[in-house]
Short mmCIF file of C-alpha atoms and ligand atoms in Angstrom, two decimals:
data_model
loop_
_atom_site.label_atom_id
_atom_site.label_comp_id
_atom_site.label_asym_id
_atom_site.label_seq_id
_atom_site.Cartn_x
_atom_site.Cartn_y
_atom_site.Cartn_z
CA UNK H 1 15.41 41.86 41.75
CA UNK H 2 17.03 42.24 45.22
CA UNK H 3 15.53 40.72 48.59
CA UNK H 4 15.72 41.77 51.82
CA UNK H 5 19.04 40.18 52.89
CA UNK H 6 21.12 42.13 50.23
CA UNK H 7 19.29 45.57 49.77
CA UNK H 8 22.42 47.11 48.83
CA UNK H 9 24.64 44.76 46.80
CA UNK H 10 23.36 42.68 44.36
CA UNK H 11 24.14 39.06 43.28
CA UNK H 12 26.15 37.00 41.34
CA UNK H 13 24.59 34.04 39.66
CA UNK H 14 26.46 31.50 37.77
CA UNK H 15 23.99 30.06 35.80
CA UNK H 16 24.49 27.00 33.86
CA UNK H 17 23.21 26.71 30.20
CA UNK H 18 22.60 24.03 27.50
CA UNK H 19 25.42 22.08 25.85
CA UNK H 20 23.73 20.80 22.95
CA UNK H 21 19.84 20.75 23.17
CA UNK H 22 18.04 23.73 24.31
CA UNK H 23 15.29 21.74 26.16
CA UNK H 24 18.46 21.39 28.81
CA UNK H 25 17.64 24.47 30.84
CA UNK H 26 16.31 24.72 33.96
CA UNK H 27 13.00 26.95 35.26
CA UNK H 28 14.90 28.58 37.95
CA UNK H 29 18.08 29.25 35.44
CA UNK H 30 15.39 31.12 32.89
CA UNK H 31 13.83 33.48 35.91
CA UNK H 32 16.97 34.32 36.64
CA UNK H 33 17.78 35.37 33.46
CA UNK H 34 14.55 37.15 33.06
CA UNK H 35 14.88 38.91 36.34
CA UNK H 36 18.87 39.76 35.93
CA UNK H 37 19.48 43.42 35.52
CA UNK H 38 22.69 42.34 33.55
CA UNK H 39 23.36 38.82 31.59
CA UNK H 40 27.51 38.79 31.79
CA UNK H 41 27.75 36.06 28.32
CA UNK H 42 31.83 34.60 27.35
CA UNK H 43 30.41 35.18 23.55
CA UNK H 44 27.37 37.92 23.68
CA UNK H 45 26.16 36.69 20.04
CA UNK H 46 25.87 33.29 21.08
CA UNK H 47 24.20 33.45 24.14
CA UNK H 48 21.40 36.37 22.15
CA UNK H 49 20.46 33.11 20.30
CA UNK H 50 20.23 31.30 23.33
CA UNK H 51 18.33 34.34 24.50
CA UNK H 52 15.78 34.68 21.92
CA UNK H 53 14.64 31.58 21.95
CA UNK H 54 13.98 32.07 25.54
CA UNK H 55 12.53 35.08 25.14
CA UNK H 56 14.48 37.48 27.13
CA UNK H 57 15.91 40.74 26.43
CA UNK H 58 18.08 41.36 29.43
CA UNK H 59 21.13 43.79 28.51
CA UNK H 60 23.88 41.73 27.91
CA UNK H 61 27.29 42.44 28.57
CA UNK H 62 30.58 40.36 27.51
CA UNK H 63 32.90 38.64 29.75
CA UNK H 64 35.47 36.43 27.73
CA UNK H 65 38.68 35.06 28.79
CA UNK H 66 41.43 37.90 27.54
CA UNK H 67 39.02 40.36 29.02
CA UNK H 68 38.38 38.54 32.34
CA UNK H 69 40.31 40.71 34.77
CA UNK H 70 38.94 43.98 33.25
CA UNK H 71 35.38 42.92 32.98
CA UNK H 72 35.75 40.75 36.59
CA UNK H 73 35.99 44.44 38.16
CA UNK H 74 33.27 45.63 35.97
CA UNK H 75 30.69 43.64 37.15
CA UNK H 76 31.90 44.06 40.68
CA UNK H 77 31.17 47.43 40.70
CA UNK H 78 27.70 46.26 38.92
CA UNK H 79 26.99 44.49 42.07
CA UNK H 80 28.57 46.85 44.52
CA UNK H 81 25.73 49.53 42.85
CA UNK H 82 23.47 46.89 43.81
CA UNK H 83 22.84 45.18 40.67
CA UNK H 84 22.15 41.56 40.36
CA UNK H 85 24.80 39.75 37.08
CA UNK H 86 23.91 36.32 36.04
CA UNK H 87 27.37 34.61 34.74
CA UNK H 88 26.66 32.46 31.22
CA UNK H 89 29.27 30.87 28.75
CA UNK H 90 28.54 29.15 25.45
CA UNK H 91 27.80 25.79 26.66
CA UNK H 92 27.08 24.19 30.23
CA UNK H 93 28.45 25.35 33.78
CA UNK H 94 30.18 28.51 33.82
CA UNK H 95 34.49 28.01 35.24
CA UNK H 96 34.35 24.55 34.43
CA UNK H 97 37.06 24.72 31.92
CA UNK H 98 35.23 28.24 31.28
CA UNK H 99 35.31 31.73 32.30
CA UNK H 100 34.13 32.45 35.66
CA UNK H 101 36.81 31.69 37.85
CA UNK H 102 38.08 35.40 38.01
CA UNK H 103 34.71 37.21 38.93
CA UNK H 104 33.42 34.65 41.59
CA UNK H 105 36.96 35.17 42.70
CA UNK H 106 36.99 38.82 43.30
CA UNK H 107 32.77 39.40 44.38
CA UNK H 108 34.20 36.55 47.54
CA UNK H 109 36.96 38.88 48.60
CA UNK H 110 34.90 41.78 48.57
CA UNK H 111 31.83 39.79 50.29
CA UNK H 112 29.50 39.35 47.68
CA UNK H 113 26.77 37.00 47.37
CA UNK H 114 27.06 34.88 44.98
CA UNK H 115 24.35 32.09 43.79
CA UNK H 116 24.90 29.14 41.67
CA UNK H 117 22.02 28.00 39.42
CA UNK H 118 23.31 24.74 38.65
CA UNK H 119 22.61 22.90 35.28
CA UNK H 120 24.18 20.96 32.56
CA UNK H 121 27.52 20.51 32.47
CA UNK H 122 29.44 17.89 30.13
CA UNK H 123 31.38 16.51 32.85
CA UNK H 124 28.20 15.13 35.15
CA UNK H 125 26.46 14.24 32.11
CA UNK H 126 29.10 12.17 30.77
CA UNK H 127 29.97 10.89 34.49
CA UNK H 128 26.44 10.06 35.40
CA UNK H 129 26.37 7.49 32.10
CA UNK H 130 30.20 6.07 32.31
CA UNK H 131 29.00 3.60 35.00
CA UNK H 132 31.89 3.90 37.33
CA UNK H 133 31.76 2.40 40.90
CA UNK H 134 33.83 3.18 43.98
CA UNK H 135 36.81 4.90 42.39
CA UNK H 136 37.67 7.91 43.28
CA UNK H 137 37.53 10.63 40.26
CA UNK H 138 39.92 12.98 38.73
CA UNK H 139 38.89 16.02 36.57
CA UNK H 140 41.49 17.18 34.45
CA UNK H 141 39.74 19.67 32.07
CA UNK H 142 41.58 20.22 29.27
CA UNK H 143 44.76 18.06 29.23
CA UNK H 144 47.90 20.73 27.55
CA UNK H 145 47.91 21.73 24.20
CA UNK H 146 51.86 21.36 24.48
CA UNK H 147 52.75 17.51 23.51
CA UNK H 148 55.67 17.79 25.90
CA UNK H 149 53.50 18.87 28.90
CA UNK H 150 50.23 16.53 27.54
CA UNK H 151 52.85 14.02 28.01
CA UNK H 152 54.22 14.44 31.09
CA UNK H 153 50.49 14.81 32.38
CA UNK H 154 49.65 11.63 31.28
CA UNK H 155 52.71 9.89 32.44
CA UNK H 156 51.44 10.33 36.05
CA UNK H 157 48.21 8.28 35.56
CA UNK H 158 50.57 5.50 34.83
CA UNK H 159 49.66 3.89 38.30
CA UNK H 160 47.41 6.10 39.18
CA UNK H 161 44.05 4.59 41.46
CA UNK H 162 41.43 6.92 40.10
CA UNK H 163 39.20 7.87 36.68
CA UNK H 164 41.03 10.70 34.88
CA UNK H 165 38.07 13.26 33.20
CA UNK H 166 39.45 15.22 30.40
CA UNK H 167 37.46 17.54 27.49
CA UNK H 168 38.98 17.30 24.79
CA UNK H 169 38.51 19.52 21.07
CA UNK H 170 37.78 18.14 17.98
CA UNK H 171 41.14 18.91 16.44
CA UNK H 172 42.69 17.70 19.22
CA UNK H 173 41.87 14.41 20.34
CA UNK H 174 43.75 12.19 18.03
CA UNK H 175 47.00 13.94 19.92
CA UNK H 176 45.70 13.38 22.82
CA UNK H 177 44.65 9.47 22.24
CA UNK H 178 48.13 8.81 20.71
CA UNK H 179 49.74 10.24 23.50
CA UNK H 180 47.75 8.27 26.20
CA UNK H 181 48.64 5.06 24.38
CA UNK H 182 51.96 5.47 24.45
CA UNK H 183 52.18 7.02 28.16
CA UNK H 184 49.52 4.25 29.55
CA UNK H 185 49.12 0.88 27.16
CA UNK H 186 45.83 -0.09 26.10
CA UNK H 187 44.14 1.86 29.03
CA UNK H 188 39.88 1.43 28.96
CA UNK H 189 38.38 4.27 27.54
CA UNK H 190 34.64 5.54 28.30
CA UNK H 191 33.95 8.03 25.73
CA UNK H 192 30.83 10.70 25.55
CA UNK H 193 30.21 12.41 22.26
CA UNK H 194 28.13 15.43 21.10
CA UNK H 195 26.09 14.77 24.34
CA UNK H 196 22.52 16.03 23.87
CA UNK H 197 23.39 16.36 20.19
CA UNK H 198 21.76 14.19 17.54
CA UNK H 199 24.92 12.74 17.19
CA UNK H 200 25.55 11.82 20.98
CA UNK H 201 27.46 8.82 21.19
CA UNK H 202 28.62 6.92 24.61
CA UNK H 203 31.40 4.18 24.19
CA UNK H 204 32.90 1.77 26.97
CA UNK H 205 36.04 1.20 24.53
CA UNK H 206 39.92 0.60 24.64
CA UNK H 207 42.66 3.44 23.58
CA UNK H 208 43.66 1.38 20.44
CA UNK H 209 39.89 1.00 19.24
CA UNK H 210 39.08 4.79 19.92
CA UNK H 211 42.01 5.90 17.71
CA UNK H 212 40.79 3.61 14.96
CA UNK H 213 37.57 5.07 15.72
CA UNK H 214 38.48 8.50 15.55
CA UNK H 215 41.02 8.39 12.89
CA UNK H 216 38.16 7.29 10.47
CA UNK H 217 35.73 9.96 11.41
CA UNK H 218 35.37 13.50 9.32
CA UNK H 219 33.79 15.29 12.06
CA UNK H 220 35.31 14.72 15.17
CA UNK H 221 32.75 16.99 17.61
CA UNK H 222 33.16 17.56 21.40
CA UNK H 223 34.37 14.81 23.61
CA UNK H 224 34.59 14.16 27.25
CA UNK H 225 37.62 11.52 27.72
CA UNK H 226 37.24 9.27 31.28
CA UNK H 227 40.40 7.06 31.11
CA UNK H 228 40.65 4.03 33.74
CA UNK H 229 43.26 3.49 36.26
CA UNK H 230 45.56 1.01 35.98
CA UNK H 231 43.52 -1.87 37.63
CA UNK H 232 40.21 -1.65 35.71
CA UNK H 233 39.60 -5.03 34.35
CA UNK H 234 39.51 -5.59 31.27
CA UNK H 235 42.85 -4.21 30.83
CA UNK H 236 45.82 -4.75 28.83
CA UNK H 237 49.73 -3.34 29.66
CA UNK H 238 50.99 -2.81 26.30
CA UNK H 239 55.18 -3.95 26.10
CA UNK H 240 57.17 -2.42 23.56
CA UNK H 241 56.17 -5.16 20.78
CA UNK H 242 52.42 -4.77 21.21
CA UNK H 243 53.60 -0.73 20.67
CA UNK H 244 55.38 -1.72 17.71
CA UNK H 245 52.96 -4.08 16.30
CA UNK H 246 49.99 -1.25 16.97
CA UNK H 247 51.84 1.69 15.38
CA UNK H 248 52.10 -1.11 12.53
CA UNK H 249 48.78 -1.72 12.24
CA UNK H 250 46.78 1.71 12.78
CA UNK H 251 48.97 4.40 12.23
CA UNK H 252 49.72 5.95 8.98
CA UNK H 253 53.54 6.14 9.64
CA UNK H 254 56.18 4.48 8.10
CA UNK H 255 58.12 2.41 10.26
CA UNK H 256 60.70 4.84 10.54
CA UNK H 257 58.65 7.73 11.99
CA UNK H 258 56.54 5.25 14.08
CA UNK H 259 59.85 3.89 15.52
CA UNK H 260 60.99 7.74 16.14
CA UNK H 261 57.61 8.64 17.44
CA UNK H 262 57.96 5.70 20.06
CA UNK H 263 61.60 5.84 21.15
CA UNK H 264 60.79 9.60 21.64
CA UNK H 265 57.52 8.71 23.69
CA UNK H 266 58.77 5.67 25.61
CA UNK H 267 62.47 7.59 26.25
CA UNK H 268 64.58 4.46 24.80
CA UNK H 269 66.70 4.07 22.30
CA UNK H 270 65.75 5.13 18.54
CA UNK H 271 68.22 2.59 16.52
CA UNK H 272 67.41 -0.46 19.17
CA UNK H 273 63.86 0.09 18.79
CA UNK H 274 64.31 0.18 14.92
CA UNK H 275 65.92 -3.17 14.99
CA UNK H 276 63.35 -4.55 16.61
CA UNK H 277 61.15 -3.13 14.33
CA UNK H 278 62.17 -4.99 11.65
CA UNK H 279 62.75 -8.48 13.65
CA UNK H 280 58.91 -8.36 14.26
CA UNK H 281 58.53 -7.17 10.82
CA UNK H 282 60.31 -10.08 9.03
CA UNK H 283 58.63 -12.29 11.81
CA UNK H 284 55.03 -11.78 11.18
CA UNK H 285 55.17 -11.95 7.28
CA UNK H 286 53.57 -9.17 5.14
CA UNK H 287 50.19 -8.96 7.42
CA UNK H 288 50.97 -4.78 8.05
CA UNK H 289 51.61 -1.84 6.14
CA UNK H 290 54.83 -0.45 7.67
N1 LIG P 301 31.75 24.68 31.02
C1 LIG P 301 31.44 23.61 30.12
C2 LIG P 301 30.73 22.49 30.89
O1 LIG P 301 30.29 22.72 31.99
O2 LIG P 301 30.61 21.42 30.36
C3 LIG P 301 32.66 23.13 29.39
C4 LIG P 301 33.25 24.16 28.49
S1 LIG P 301 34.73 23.70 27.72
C5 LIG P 301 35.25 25.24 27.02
C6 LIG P 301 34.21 22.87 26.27
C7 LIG P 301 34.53 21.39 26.32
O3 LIG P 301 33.53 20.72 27.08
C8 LIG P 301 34.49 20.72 24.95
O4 LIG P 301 35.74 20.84 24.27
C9 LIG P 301 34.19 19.30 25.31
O5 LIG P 301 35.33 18.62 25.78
C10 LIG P 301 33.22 19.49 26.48
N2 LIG P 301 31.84 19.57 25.95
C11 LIG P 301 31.06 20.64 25.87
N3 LIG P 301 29.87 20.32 25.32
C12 LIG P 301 29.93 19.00 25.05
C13 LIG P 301 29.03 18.06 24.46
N4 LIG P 301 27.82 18.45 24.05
N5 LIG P 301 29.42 16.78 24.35
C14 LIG P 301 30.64 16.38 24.76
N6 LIG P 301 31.53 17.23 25.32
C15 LIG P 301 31.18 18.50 25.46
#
């Protein structure tokens, strides 16, 4: 499918593909497809489906993240032969938080052409409903699966003056909430769900009622995370009591581990933090479950 300005090398399409409902693909992204001489897919038996449905047998070939480097120079030499690759993953825009990154990398230094097809993504989709004004944004992609790093991520949104974008896995967003709380107080939440799922859900919440949320759920799906900065109104700075007083009233620890969990998060001391534990404790007769 080559034109006139690259007889002799082909080109390198990034084509974006659905993240949920399969009525989310665009006309140009299925010609190109069509007309491909190779379809380069992160997971080859997911995108087939994908595929036939669409009604396309273009050869596919895989491209997955602990192959990247390898098959990067593959399809180079694909479109140094003069073949035209269209880039897929599993859901949405291909390196956001995806593979990609490595082969539009290498066809630039060697002066390839390269062609995005753009398309869903969960980031604009869950952007272009989270209402936000003004602010300037900050995507984040997946926030570290270490606590220690997730941590020290999070601790530098403290006064931070922008929207923080994270995706987030199912398994791993109760971490990630319980973390935030700690690093940032009850931050404002916007929270898209399963978008273009039958079980999409969009929330303008706080940190405290998305862990309740969440925490109560079976199935957790896929989540895009936009926390506020500092200033959005309504906010709340959490002190150490409300901390206390929260872990008392949500979280399934005893008042031990919540204490340890929260001296460990907030850096202060375990046994003063215990005390004070048990002052609000005695205070606020019998209303928790510590
Ligand atoms: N490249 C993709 C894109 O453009 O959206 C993102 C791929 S990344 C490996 C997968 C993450 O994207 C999920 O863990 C989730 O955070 C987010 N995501 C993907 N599909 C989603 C959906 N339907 N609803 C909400 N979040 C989604």
């Amino acid at each position: 499918m080559h034109d006139s300005t690259s007889a002799k090398t082909g080109t390198l399409y990034i084509v974006a593909t659905p993240i949920g409902n399969l009525e989310d693909i665009t006309l140009r992204a299925i010609r190109i497809l069509k007309e491909a001489d190779y379809i380069a897919a992160e997971d080859t038996r997911h995108t087939k489906k994908l595929l036939n449905h669409l009604g396309i047998d273009t050869n596919l070939i895989s491209y997955y993240r602990e192959q990247e480097q390898q098959r990067a120079e593959q399809i180079v030499r694909f479109l140094e032969e003069g073949q035209d690759v269209a880039i897929v993953t599993d859901a949405g825009t291909p390196a956001i938080s995806d593979p990609g990154t490595v082969v539009v990398r290498k066809a630039r230094e060697r002066g390839l052409k390269i062609v995005p097809i753009p398309g869903p993504s969960a980031l604009t989709a869950a952007l272009s409903c989270a209402g936000i004004e003004e602010k300037a944004i900050m995507f984040h992609g997946f926030a570290p699966a270490k606590k220690t790093q997730r941590k020290k991520l999070l601790q530098t949104l403290l006064h931070a003056d922008y929207y923080a974008v994270f995706y987030e896995s199912p398994h791993r967003i109760e971490g990630f909430l319980q973390d935030a709380i700690a690093a940032l107080g009850d931050r404002q939440i916007f929270m898209a769900r399963e978008l273009t799922k039958n079980f999409e859900e969009l929330q303008q919440t706080s940190l405290s009622e998305l862990i309740v949320i969440t925490s109560s759920r079976k199935s957790r799906g896929e989540h895009v995370l936009i926390l506020a900065p500092a200033d959005a109104v309504p906010s709340k700075e959490m002190d150490i009591d409300d901390l206390i007083l929260w872990y008392r009233d949500h979280s399934s620890l005893s008042l031990k581990d919540s204490c340890k969990t929260l001296a460990a998060d907030l850096g202060v001391s375990r046994s003063k933090l215990y005390k004070r534990a048990l002052q609000l404790w005695s205070d606020d007769e019998g209303t928790g479950n510590l």
